[in-house]
């Protein structure tokens, strides 16, 4: 008897270790989706399946498993249901948790005056096939809401797949447009979300996009997956399709993995463009326009909150010196400018404190805002947080204050066959408020093509009064604090103000004259950007400057040793300030164009690295009507450990091995159950 009890307990422990009680510790990506027949099949038969024709508030049902009442079509049995016509009301689906419903929307218009247009209350899986032109519209107010549910025009409490050759327009007038409480797969078809009060598309467990078109306009996040307590969930995978997002918050937000294997992604408007803990870009073409970080990798649950406009924490932090590693700065008095009010509209405090650099004051305490936190705190320098770009084309443009282009609160790795074009309106190439920022390894590896632009001549935004040094780069505590009235004088922790000693210091080659010497836009400073005047500039609204910085709110220009490693030939140089849209052309000595890129932000600093560059050779860089020559620098020595796969080919191999691995895991699981059962019986 005791033996049986022991065996039962042992079996339970084994089973729980396999199916539950797991820590949220992620395995490096990329992640791959599996599309089964129930996801992809869009076949139906009007002669044998249930056909429902609607008009006004009534529907005629030809078949079984569905009933119609005034304004409500109820589906209560598994099967295929073809919906045609217009319904002023709601489709409700409630079957057992083992049942599958195939809902075919054949040129259907569903307009609900109270609640979701389609409400999947219970099922194992629901697949919606779209044929022709379809429309779903919910009400602005829901009368029957329990625990904040339902809250979406298309609300499904089951696995949901969408396929077909038609179009569907889903308007979220109450909350989300589309919400799936389990796993969501978009296989094909055209999905348009013209407006959503909250999120355009929200899933709990996961989201896979295979093909089709997805066009989202939302107030809150564009596309979001929320599961943060299961390492095998919480992910977004984009395998193909054409995706466009315009939102006031995050465009693509995953809690764990975010993998882009293919497709065309156009993030036209966002606060933060792409977010996840482990981000792999293997293929496709990605365009990001953001007013906060363009691509951001942060620890699970550290990126859920949006930047608050009512931060009541008083500290504004100390304006750090412009360039703590400026070898050529002969200024005798740099000044630690005290930023008075960094865009603080309602500050009732007398003493603003001293603004810490970059995200030392995030939107949440202890580095809560992506990019915040000291290394080791919500940081993944060990590879647990990373951005890995090894294929496809990625374009990132960021315009805003206290922002980064590509920001890894961990490891940033660019290599393989990737093409990366990153532009930031202000800031610099590396460091705080930079085009390329990482708490850990920050590497460009041989094979990748990388073009980075920054505008070191841009000022740092509106700040308080303080003595400004030379050319300081903007860094601040909290630049968007609208209602600061807390009396806490202690600064929040955050920001990476030191870098691993293995990183090389950033070098500026071929600096040209003719940089602006007058007042810099958005608050910079007055004085020569390359001034050797002991007093530097006077009365810039923020901290002091350093070369290459953007005088502003107490920032460090060329951040305290933070830079990156480039393992192939590269050119980093300054040019005369160029307006947005001015093309950059890099040509070799034979006149062959190596690089051609037109940033949509102004710029004065350029970094180019490409397999086509040869160290020691001279290249001509043309920017508008200006032209300079620069010599390609030698690649850094040594090597770097990748956080994930290093090429699309390696990703494909991993995909194939993962499928086999899942099978092996399942077989092992089955054997353990069988052996445990035999012991218990005997």
XYZ file of C-alpha atoms in Angstrom:
682
model
C 0.000 0.000 0.000
C 2.785 2.389 0.950
C 4.537 1.522 -2.282
C 1.422 2.374 -4.265
C 1.054 5.693 -2.454
C 4.694 6.463 -3.160
C 4.321 5.568 -6.815
C 1.179 7.662 -7.153
C 2.909 10.633 -5.562
C 5.988 10.103 -7.711
C 3.859 9.899 -10.851
C 2.063 13.115 -9.929
C 5.369 14.872 -9.438
C 6.607 13.671 -12.826
C 3.386 14.679 -14.538
C 3.255 18.084 -12.883
C 6.843 18.744 -13.891
C 5.878 18.095 -17.496
C 2.545 19.855 -17.731
C 2.525 22.454 -14.996
C 4.387 24.369 -12.323
C 6.908 25.622 -14.818
C 8.892 28.751 -14.299
C 8.714 31.504 -16.856
C 12.205 30.923 -18.188
C 12.378 31.202 -21.932
C 14.367 29.125 -24.378
C 15.956 31.130 -27.151
C 13.932 31.390 -30.338
C 12.892 31.623 -33.006
C 9.399 30.215 -32.501
C 7.519 28.344 -35.212
C 3.800 27.845 -35.732
C 1.986 24.742 -36.897
C -1.085 25.127 -39.070
C -3.388 22.122 -39.011
C -6.267 21.184 -41.268
C -8.870 22.852 -39.059
C -6.879 26.075 -39.338
C -6.391 26.055 -43.083
C -9.485 24.331 -44.498
C -11.934 26.804 -46.028
C -14.159 24.272 -47.773
C -17.911 24.080 -47.243
C -20.986 22.782 -49.047
C -24.153 24.865 -49.333
C -26.073 21.707 -50.155
C -25.160 19.751 -47.027
C -24.016 22.294 -44.456
C -26.250 24.572 -42.412
C -27.218 27.693 -44.369
C -28.532 30.702 -42.455
C -29.932 33.732 -44.256
C -30.480 36.889 -42.240
C -32.357 40.111 -42.825
C -32.916 42.784 -40.218
C -33.371 41.175 -36.800
C -34.478 37.764 -38.085
C -32.702 34.765 -39.625
C -33.920 31.692 -41.484
C -32.096 28.488 -40.565
C -31.834 25.679 -43.094
C -30.356 22.822 -41.090
C -29.878 21.852 -37.461
C -27.802 23.059 -34.530
C -28.859 26.704 -34.677
C -31.907 28.689 -33.634
C -32.916 32.261 -34.370
C -34.853 34.665 -32.202
C -35.318 38.422 -32.364
C -31.831 39.776 -33.089
C -29.980 36.668 -31.835
C -28.658 33.698 -33.779
C -27.645 30.912 -31.381
C -25.393 28.044 -32.465
C -25.421 25.185 -29.966
C -23.989 22.203 -31.861
C -20.746 21.428 -33.644
C -20.804 21.774 -37.398
C -20.422 24.103 -40.361
C -22.678 27.171 -40.522
C -22.878 29.467 -43.532
C -24.087 32.985 -42.694
C -25.503 35.163 -45.456
C -27.225 38.545 -45.503
C -27.479 41.232 -42.826
C -28.251 40.749 -39.153
C -29.074 43.527 -36.745
C -28.107 41.616 -33.671
C -25.586 39.027 -32.507
C -24.281 35.560 -33.339
C -23.756 33.492 -30.176
C -21.836 30.219 -30.221
C -21.980 27.988 -27.164
C -21.079 24.319 -27.507
C -19.085 21.847 -25.417
C -15.380 22.299 -24.859
C -14.745 19.383 -27.225
C -16.741 20.768 -30.149
C -15.504 22.430 -33.321
C -17.473 25.103 -35.160
C -16.737 26.174 -38.712
C -18.412 29.540 -39.278
C -18.523 30.721 -42.887
C -19.262 34.416 -43.361
C -20.521 34.710 -46.924
C -21.035 38.427 -47.636
C -22.481 38.886 -44.161
C -23.063 42.116 -42.260
C -23.621 41.855 -38.515
C -24.374 44.975 -36.510
C -24.940 44.646 -32.783
C -26.720 47.297 -30.748
C -25.641 45.701 -27.459
C -22.432 43.734 -27.125
C -20.238 41.792 -29.547
C -21.327 41.131 -33.092
C -19.953 37.586 -32.776
C -19.721 36.056 -29.303
C -18.001 32.679 -28.963
C -18.954 31.729 -25.428
C -17.590 28.180 -25.384
C -16.035 25.701 -27.815
C -12.866 23.766 -28.365
C -12.093 25.626 -31.559
C -13.807 28.032 -33.921
C -12.649 28.639 -37.474
C -14.093 31.584 -39.374
C -13.906 31.457 -43.159
C -14.510 34.768 -44.905
C -16.039 34.876 -48.379
C -16.885 38.103 -50.202
C -17.319 41.374 -48.306
C -18.152 41.054 -44.602
C -18.608 43.521 -41.782
C -18.813 43.249 -37.986
C -19.801 46.235 -35.847
C -20.434 46.306 -32.112
C -22.048 48.885 -29.839
C -20.305 51.633 -27.917
C -21.805 50.314 -24.672
C -22.307 46.735 -23.459
C -25.051 46.022 -20.915
C -24.039 42.455 -19.989
C -20.412 42.617 -18.881
C -19.082 40.370 -16.111
C -15.472 40.730 -14.958
C -14.863 43.061 -17.905
C -15.984 40.439 -20.439
C -16.993 40.364 -23.204
C -15.191 43.446 -24.439
C -14.642 42.989 -28.181
C -16.634 43.092 -31.387
C -15.413 39.583 -32.248
C -14.977 37.852 -28.883
C -14.086 34.155 -28.735
C -13.397 32.131 -25.603
C -11.715 29.295 -27.520
C -8.981 28.720 -30.061
C -9.751 30.847 -33.106
C -8.560 30.602 -36.706
C -9.457 32.941 -39.556
C -9.061 31.972 -43.201
C -10.636 32.551 -46.587
C -10.350 34.612 -49.727
C -12.695 37.435 -48.772
C -12.590 40.596 -46.689
C -13.844 41.295 -43.195
C -14.061 44.684 -41.505
C -14.226 44.601 -37.706
C -14.914 47.802 -35.754
C -14.180 47.913 -32.034
C -16.459 50.649 -30.730
C -16.464 49.430 -27.113
C -13.027 47.934 -26.514
C -11.000 45.567 -28.671
C -11.954 44.773 -32.245
C -10.893 41.103 -32.169
C -10.175 39.189 -28.981
C -9.293 35.524 -28.597
C -8.846 34.130 -25.100
C -6.719 31.227 -26.286
C -4.627 30.655 -29.435
C -5.316 32.800 -32.502
C -4.218 31.954 -36.032
C -4.703 34.186 -39.053
C -4.195 31.909 -42.021
C -5.503 33.919 -44.978
C -8.065 36.511 -45.968
C -8.138 40.262 -45.533
C -8.845 41.639 -42.069
C -9.442 45.361 -41.646
C -9.822 47.049 -38.268
C -10.685 50.660 -39.149
C -11.006 51.655 -35.507
C -10.641 50.138 -32.064
C -11.123 51.977 -28.802
C -8.619 49.617 -27.209
C -6.586 46.987 -29.073
C -7.050 46.025 -32.678
C -6.289 42.328 -32.207
C -5.694 40.725 -28.828
C -4.978 37.096 -27.991
C -4.145 35.554 -24.667
C -1.973 32.546 -25.471
C -0.445 33.172 -28.877
C -0.871 34.667 -32.331
C 0.322 33.172 -35.610
C -0.046 34.962 -38.945
C 0.521 32.780 -42.002
C -0.717 34.856 -44.933
C -3.368 37.396 -45.812
C -3.716 41.087 -45.082
C -4.129 42.641 -41.653
C -4.741 46.380 -41.400
C -5.231 47.760 -37.884
C -5.987 51.254 -36.620
C -6.369 51.437 -32.847
C -6.063 53.720 -29.869
C -4.350 51.228 -27.611
C -2.008 48.487 -28.836
C -2.313 47.347 -32.427
C -1.706 43.607 -32.020
C -1.021 42.144 -28.592
C -0.582 38.779 -26.854
C -0.864 38.914 -23.073
C 0.048 35.536 -21.528
C 3.034 36.131 -19.252
C 3.034 33.125 -16.902
C 3.836 30.313 -19.330
C 7.131 30.085 -21.176
C 5.492 28.229 -24.075
C 2.824 30.880 -24.594
C 2.710 34.650 -24.885
C 4.281 34.735 -28.344
C 3.640 36.299 -31.737
C 4.899 34.645 -34.927
C 4.578 36.263 -38.347
C 5.300 33.878 -41.197
C 3.915 35.951 -44.048
C 1.191 38.288 -45.130
C 0.891 42.032 -45.366
C 0.441 43.817 -42.038
C -0.190 47.533 -41.502
C -0.614 49.100 -38.057
C -1.412 52.614 -36.873
C -1.779 52.985 -33.116
C -1.147 55.369 -30.253
C 0.553 52.659 -28.193
C 2.568 49.511 -28.998
C 2.139 48.187 -32.516
C 3.254 44.561 -32.030
C 3.493 43.444 -28.411
C 4.356 39.922 -27.253
C 5.106 38.979 -23.666
C 7.626 36.246 -24.497
C 8.813 35.597 -28.044
C 8.233 37.720 -31.108
C 9.416 36.009 -34.279
C 9.224 37.415 -37.802
C 9.968 34.769 -40.415
C 8.519 36.596 -43.398
C 5.861 38.954 -44.641
C 5.667 42.703 -45.080
C 5.080 44.714 -41.904
C 4.401 48.437 -42.041
C 4.077 50.097 -38.646
C 2.955 53.521 -39.793
C 2.349 55.034 -36.378
C 3.156 53.823 -32.869
C 4.576 54.730 -29.511
C 6.753 51.620 -29.423
C 6.872 49.604 -32.605
C 7.820 46.023 -31.736
C 8.080 44.587 -28.221
C 8.931 41.220 -26.744
C 11.450 39.546 -24.486
C 13.136 37.552 -27.222
C 12.825 39.102 -30.677
C 13.990 37.218 -33.766
C 13.788 38.771 -37.227
C 14.647 36.022 -39.681
C 13.094 37.297 -42.896
C 10.507 39.555 -44.439
C 10.503 43.322 -44.657
C 9.754 45.413 -41.582
C 9.119 49.157 -41.450
C 8.749 50.826 -38.056
C 7.889 54.423 -37.313
C 7.735 55.156 -33.586
C 7.768 58.033 -31.142
C 9.318 55.854 -28.441
C 11.632 52.889 -28.973
C 11.310 51.405 -32.441
C 12.143 47.812 -31.488
C 12.355 47.037 -27.792
C 13.263 43.848 -25.932
C 12.462 43.737 -22.224
C 11.855 41.151 -19.534
C 8.372 39.633 -19.292
C 5.769 41.974 -17.786
C 8.186 44.903 -17.609
C 6.649 46.542 -20.677
C 2.935 46.261 -20.016
C 2.302 49.790 -18.862
C 2.244 52.702 -21.199
C 4.209 55.821 -20.433
C 2.231 57.798 -17.921
C 1.397 61.433 -18.479
C 0.600 61.781 -14.803
C 3.769 60.564 -13.184
C 3.670 61.896 -9.639
C 7.247 61.099 -8.867
C 8.985 64.373 -8.300
C 12.558 63.562 -9.173
C 13.783 64.872 -12.455
C 17.294 63.710 -11.930
C 20.663 65.160 -12.495
C 21.963 66.363 -15.827
C 24.937 64.150 -16.485
C 27.971 65.547 -18.269
C 27.900 65.554 -22.016
C 30.727 63.184 -22.841
C 32.461 61.424 -20.010
C 34.856 59.878 -22.509
C 35.472 62.874 -24.729
C 39.136 62.735 -25.562
C 39.072 65.979 -27.511
C 36.990 68.072 -25.167
C 39.149 70.811 -23.678
C 36.330 72.610 -21.984
C 37.274 73.600 -18.503
C 33.822 74.229 -17.118
C 31.275 71.718 -18.304
C 28.550 72.581 -15.851
C 26.054 70.049 -14.549
C 22.974 71.797 -15.885
C 19.995 71.540 -13.569
C 17.010 70.870 -15.784
C 14.163 72.806 -14.295
C 11.089 71.158 -15.736
C 11.469 68.574 -18.484
C 8.164 69.223 -20.197
C 6.548 69.139 -16.773
C 3.380 71.122 -17.265
C 2.078 71.077 -13.719
C 5.103 70.771 -11.524
C 4.506 72.055 -8.018
C 7.928 71.094 -6.783
C 10.549 73.613 -5.877
C 13.574 71.435 -6.449
C 13.580 69.249 -9.516
C 16.443 67.080 -8.491
C 19.111 66.021 -10.901
C 17.997 64.211 -14.078
C 19.469 60.772 -14.564
C 20.433 59.831 -18.100
C 18.019 58.276 -20.506
C 15.615 55.866 -18.869
C 16.865 56.235 -15.362
C 13.340 57.335 -14.725
C 11.030 55.031 -16.555
C 7.293 55.125 -16.681
C 7.284 52.726 -13.755
C 9.468 52.448 -10.701
C 12.659 50.434 -10.913
C 13.166 50.781 -14.612
C 9.624 49.871 -15.583
C 9.628 51.619 -18.930
C 11.323 49.594 -21.638
C 14.921 50.614 -21.643
C 14.850 51.487 -17.969
C 16.585 49.687 -15.187
C 20.207 49.308 -14.280
C 21.964 46.354 -15.897
C 20.953 43.269 -13.979
C 17.577 44.703 -13.017
C 14.980 43.704 -15.593
C 18.002 43.302 -17.822
C 18.916 40.335 -19.970
C 22.613 40.857 -20.564
C 23.008 37.085 -20.153
C 20.959 36.496 -23.306
C 17.610 36.021 -21.590
C 16.517 39.237 -23.294
C 17.609 39.896 -26.845
C 16.994 41.316 -30.298
C 18.381 39.025 -32.990
C 18.204 40.290 -36.588
C 19.772 37.872 -39.063
C 17.614 38.102 -42.174
C 15.196 40.231 -44.129
C 15.132 44.005 -44.306
C 14.395 46.113 -41.239
C 13.793 49.861 -41.361
C 13.422 51.727 -38.065
C 12.677 55.431 -37.780
C 12.217 57.062 -34.392
C 11.197 60.616 -33.649
C 10.728 61.660 -30.050
C 12.391 62.550 -26.794
C 14.349 60.060 -24.687
C 14.014 57.259 -27.216
C 16.091 54.569 -28.900
C 15.866 53.149 -32.384
C 16.624 49.504 -31.579
C 16.745 48.989 -27.814
C 17.712 45.668 -26.237
C 17.547 45.555 -22.470
C 19.898 42.673 -22.985
C 21.717 41.560 -26.151
C 21.542 43.149 -29.603
C 22.873 40.967 -32.417
C 22.749 41.957 -36.099
C 24.241 39.490 -38.538
C 23.511 36.779 -41.061
C 21.878 38.147 -44.201
C 20.127 41.036 -42.498
C 19.779 44.541 -43.844
C 19.111 47.066 -41.090
C 18.442 50.774 -41.576
C 17.950 52.712 -38.346
C 17.420 56.459 -38.029
C 16.840 58.520 -34.924
C 15.837 62.155 -34.828
C 18.548 63.402 -32.490
C 20.786 61.291 -30.309
C 23.708 59.261 -31.554
C 24.601 55.863 -32.941
C 25.285 54.206 -29.580
C 24.360 54.896 -25.995
C 21.423 56.488 -24.303
C 18.962 57.897 -26.800
C 20.654 56.058 -29.620
C 19.918 54.272 -32.835
C 21.488 51.065 -31.470
C 21.234 50.528 -27.716
C 21.886 47.443 -25.594
C 22.531 46.703 -21.940
C 24.701 43.741 -22.889
C 26.454 42.730 -26.087
C 25.841 45.182 -28.919
C 27.238 43.583 -32.058
C 27.169 43.880 -35.827
C 28.502 40.624 -37.255
C 30.020 39.930 -40.661
C 27.448 39.464 -43.391
C 24.939 42.093 -42.336
C 24.380 45.428 -44.027
C 23.755 48.181 -41.501
C 23.142 51.876 -42.089
C 22.524 54.104 -39.078
C 21.852 57.822 -38.971
C 21.490 60.157 -36.024
C 21.274 63.893 -35.650
C 23.835 64.916 -33.094
C 23.037 68.527 -33.903
C 19.473 68.219 -32.715
C 18.660 69.684 -29.361
C 17.262 67.647 -26.597
C 13.720 68.894 -26.349
C 12.231 71.327 -23.932
C 13.990 71.451 -20.613
C 14.383 73.665 -17.579
C 16.996 76.313 -17.008
C 20.542 75.263 -16.450
C 24.078 75.864 -17.619
C 24.721 73.988 -20.819
C 28.075 72.822 -21.915
C 29.230 72.216 -25.456
C 27.468 69.752 -27.692
C 25.663 67.593 -25.201
C 23.389 64.788 -26.228
C 19.950 64.716 -24.767
C 19.303 62.472 -21.820
C 16.755 63.064 -19.182
C 14.829 61.708 -16.320
C 11.240 61.867 -17.477
C 10.565 64.045 -20.471
C 6.813 63.661 -20.615
C 5.878 64.189 -17.012
C 2.770 66.340 -17.133
C 1.663 66.305 -13.520
C 4.683 66.061 -11.299
C 3.740 66.864 -7.718
C 5.353 64.170 -5.628
C 7.856 65.199 -2.995
C 10.158 62.250 -3.426
C 13.595 63.633 -4.158
C 15.254 60.297 -4.859
C 15.945 59.394 -8.457
C 14.715 56.121 -9.887
C 17.220 53.546 -10.934
C 17.508 52.768 -14.594
C 19.470 53.237 -17.742
C 22.749 51.685 -18.724
C 25.411 54.214 -17.856
C 28.282 51.779 -18.098
C 29.247 49.315 -20.753
C 31.120 46.017 -20.724
C 34.853 46.687 -20.845
C 35.160 44.636 -24.029
C 33.222 47.185 -26.016
C 35.259 49.552 -28.074
C 34.835 53.243 -27.630
C 32.908 54.811 -30.443
C 35.075 56.688 -32.885
C 34.123 59.484 -35.166
C 35.960 59.664 -38.448
C 36.233 62.450 -40.937
C 34.388 65.015 -38.892
C 33.577 67.900 -41.138
C 33.329 71.538 -40.400
C 30.273 73.589 -41.017
C 28.152 72.087 -38.268
C 25.622 74.449 -36.827
C 27.156 76.957 -34.466
C 24.047 78.799 -33.483
C 21.048 77.812 -31.464
C 20.078 74.182 -31.887
C 16.389 73.370 -32.422
C 14.327 72.124 -29.481
C 16.444 73.616 -26.811
C 20.110 72.779 -27.489
C 22.622 75.456 -26.750
C 24.399 78.415 -28.245
C 28.041 78.164 -29.058
C 30.374 76.150 -31.253
C 29.665 72.434 -31.301
C 33.395 71.807 -31.370
C 34.166 74.645 -29.009
C 37.281 74.657 -26.889
C 35.980 77.654 -24.951
C 36.472 76.842 -21.254
C 32.911 77.854 -20.591
C 31.329 75.964 -23.479
C 27.914 77.192 -24.535
C 25.690 79.270 -22.335
C 22.225 78.720 -20.941
C 21.082 75.651 -22.827
C 18.009 74.136 -21.275
C 19.577 71.084 -19.796
C 22.813 69.436 -18.902
C 26.144 69.997 -20.443
C 27.277 68.684 -23.727
C 29.933 66.668 -25.324
C 30.800 66.177 -28.948
C 28.226 64.540 -31.090
C 25.496 65.147 -28.539
C 22.318 67.084 -28.729
C 22.443 69.706 -26.050
C 19.409 69.292 -24.003
C 18.078 68.012 -20.826
C 21.181 67.118 -18.974
C 22.341 64.384 -21.221
C 25.601 62.649 -21.883
C 26.816 62.852 -25.413
C 28.681 59.819 -26.549
C 27.519 57.985 -23.465
C 29.999 57.096 -20.742
C 31.808 54.426 -22.714
C 28.734 52.762 -24.173
C 29.243 51.679 -27.737
C 29.246 48.522 -29.811
C 31.382 45.988 -31.601
C 31.510 45.724 -35.385
C 33.040 42.551 -36.791
C 33.425 43.723 -40.373
C 34.704 46.875 -42.064
C 32.736 50.016 -41.323
C 32.643 53.779 -41.714
C 31.480 56.099 -38.965
C 31.593 59.774 -39.776
C 29.937 63.127 -39.297
C 28.516 65.188 -42.133
C 26.905 68.564 -42.479
C 23.385 68.506 -41.108
C 21.012 67.106 -43.699
C 17.260 67.445 -43.862
C 14.892 64.497 -43.802
C 14.745 62.650 -47.093
C 18.274 63.528 -48.185
C 19.769 60.440 -49.796
C 23.037 58.918 -48.620
C 25.145 57.321 -51.347
C 28.387 55.498 -50.575
C 30.602 54.737 -53.578
C 33.884 52.906 -53.877
C 36.948 54.212 -55.738
C 35.553 52.878 -59.017
C 32.309 54.783 -58.625
C 30.234 51.728 -57.753
C 27.423 52.430 -55.311
C 27.777 50.344 -52.148
C 24.952 51.890 -50.148
C 21.972 54.045 -51.064
C 19.519 55.102 -48.369
C 17.283 58.128 -47.767
C 16.425 58.552 -44.056
C 13.126 60.250 -43.283
C 14.716 62.108 -40.375
C 17.387 64.791 -40.367
C 20.909 63.539 -39.685
C 24.516 64.572 -39.157
C 26.102 61.272 -38.087
C 26.378 58.169 -40.246
C 27.442 54.595 -39.545
C 27.764 52.201 -42.477
C 28.864 48.581 -42.253
C 28.643 46.148 -45.130
C 30.344 43.026 -46.496
C 31.079 45.174 -49.556
C 33.335 47.532 -47.604
C 37.054 46.814 -47.470
C 39.046 48.103 -44.520
C 41.647 50.679 -45.474
C 40.007 51.647 -48.735
C 38.620 55.126 -49.331
C 34.976 55.738 -50.139
C 33.005 58.772 -51.243
C 29.936 59.642 -49.226
C 27.436 61.931 -50.904
C 24.652 63.534 -48.905
C 22.568 65.854 -51.002
C 24.893 68.431 -52.525
C 27.711 67.606 -50.088
C 30.432 65.059 -50.621
C 33.221 63.779 -48.367
C 35.700 60.906 -48.426
C 36.214 58.420 -45.618
C 38.410 55.406 -45.042
C 36.790 52.178 -43.904
C 37.927 51.078 -40.454
C 39.194 47.632 -39.567
C 36.747 45.142 -38.108
C 36.885 44.555 -34.382
C 38.791 41.454 -33.355
C 37.362 38.534 -31.460
C 33.910 37.049 -31.693
C 30.531 37.223 -30.045
C 28.099 34.553 -28.912
C 24.768 34.849 -30.723
C 21.641 34.806 -28.556
C 19.748 32.725 -31.099
C 20.152 31.461 -34.672
C 22.655 33.229 -36.910
C 20.958 32.884 -40.307
C 17.656 31.997 -41.991
C 19.162 28.632 -42.960
C 19.919 27.834 -39.333
C 16.397 28.874 -38.395
C 15.004 26.397 -40.908
C 17.141 23.616 -39.460
C 15.910 24.483 -36.000
C 12.323 24.411 -37.211
C 12.758 20.898 -38.542
C 14.521 19.674 -35.411
C 11.900 21.296 -33.180
C 9.154 19.270 -34.834
C 11.090 16.075 -34.140
C 11.833 17.231 -30.621
C 8.154 17.737 -29.854
C 7.448 14.202 -31.045
C 10.215 12.791 -28.854
C 8.926 14.739 -25.861
C 5.418 13.418 -26.418
C 6.657 9.832 -26.691
C 8.693 10.181 -23.495
C 5.669 11.630 -21.749
C 3.552 8.662 -22.886
C 6.150 6.135 -21.712
C 6.323 7.700 -18.247
C 2.543 7.581 -17.892
C 2.469 3.943 -19.044
C 5.233 2.832 -16.671
C 3.682 4.702 -13.748
C 0.300 3.128 -14.454
C 1.786 -0.390 -14.500
C 3.491 0.150 -11.144
C 0.303 1.523 -9.608
C -1.777 -1.421 -10.826
C 0.646 -4.075 -9.646
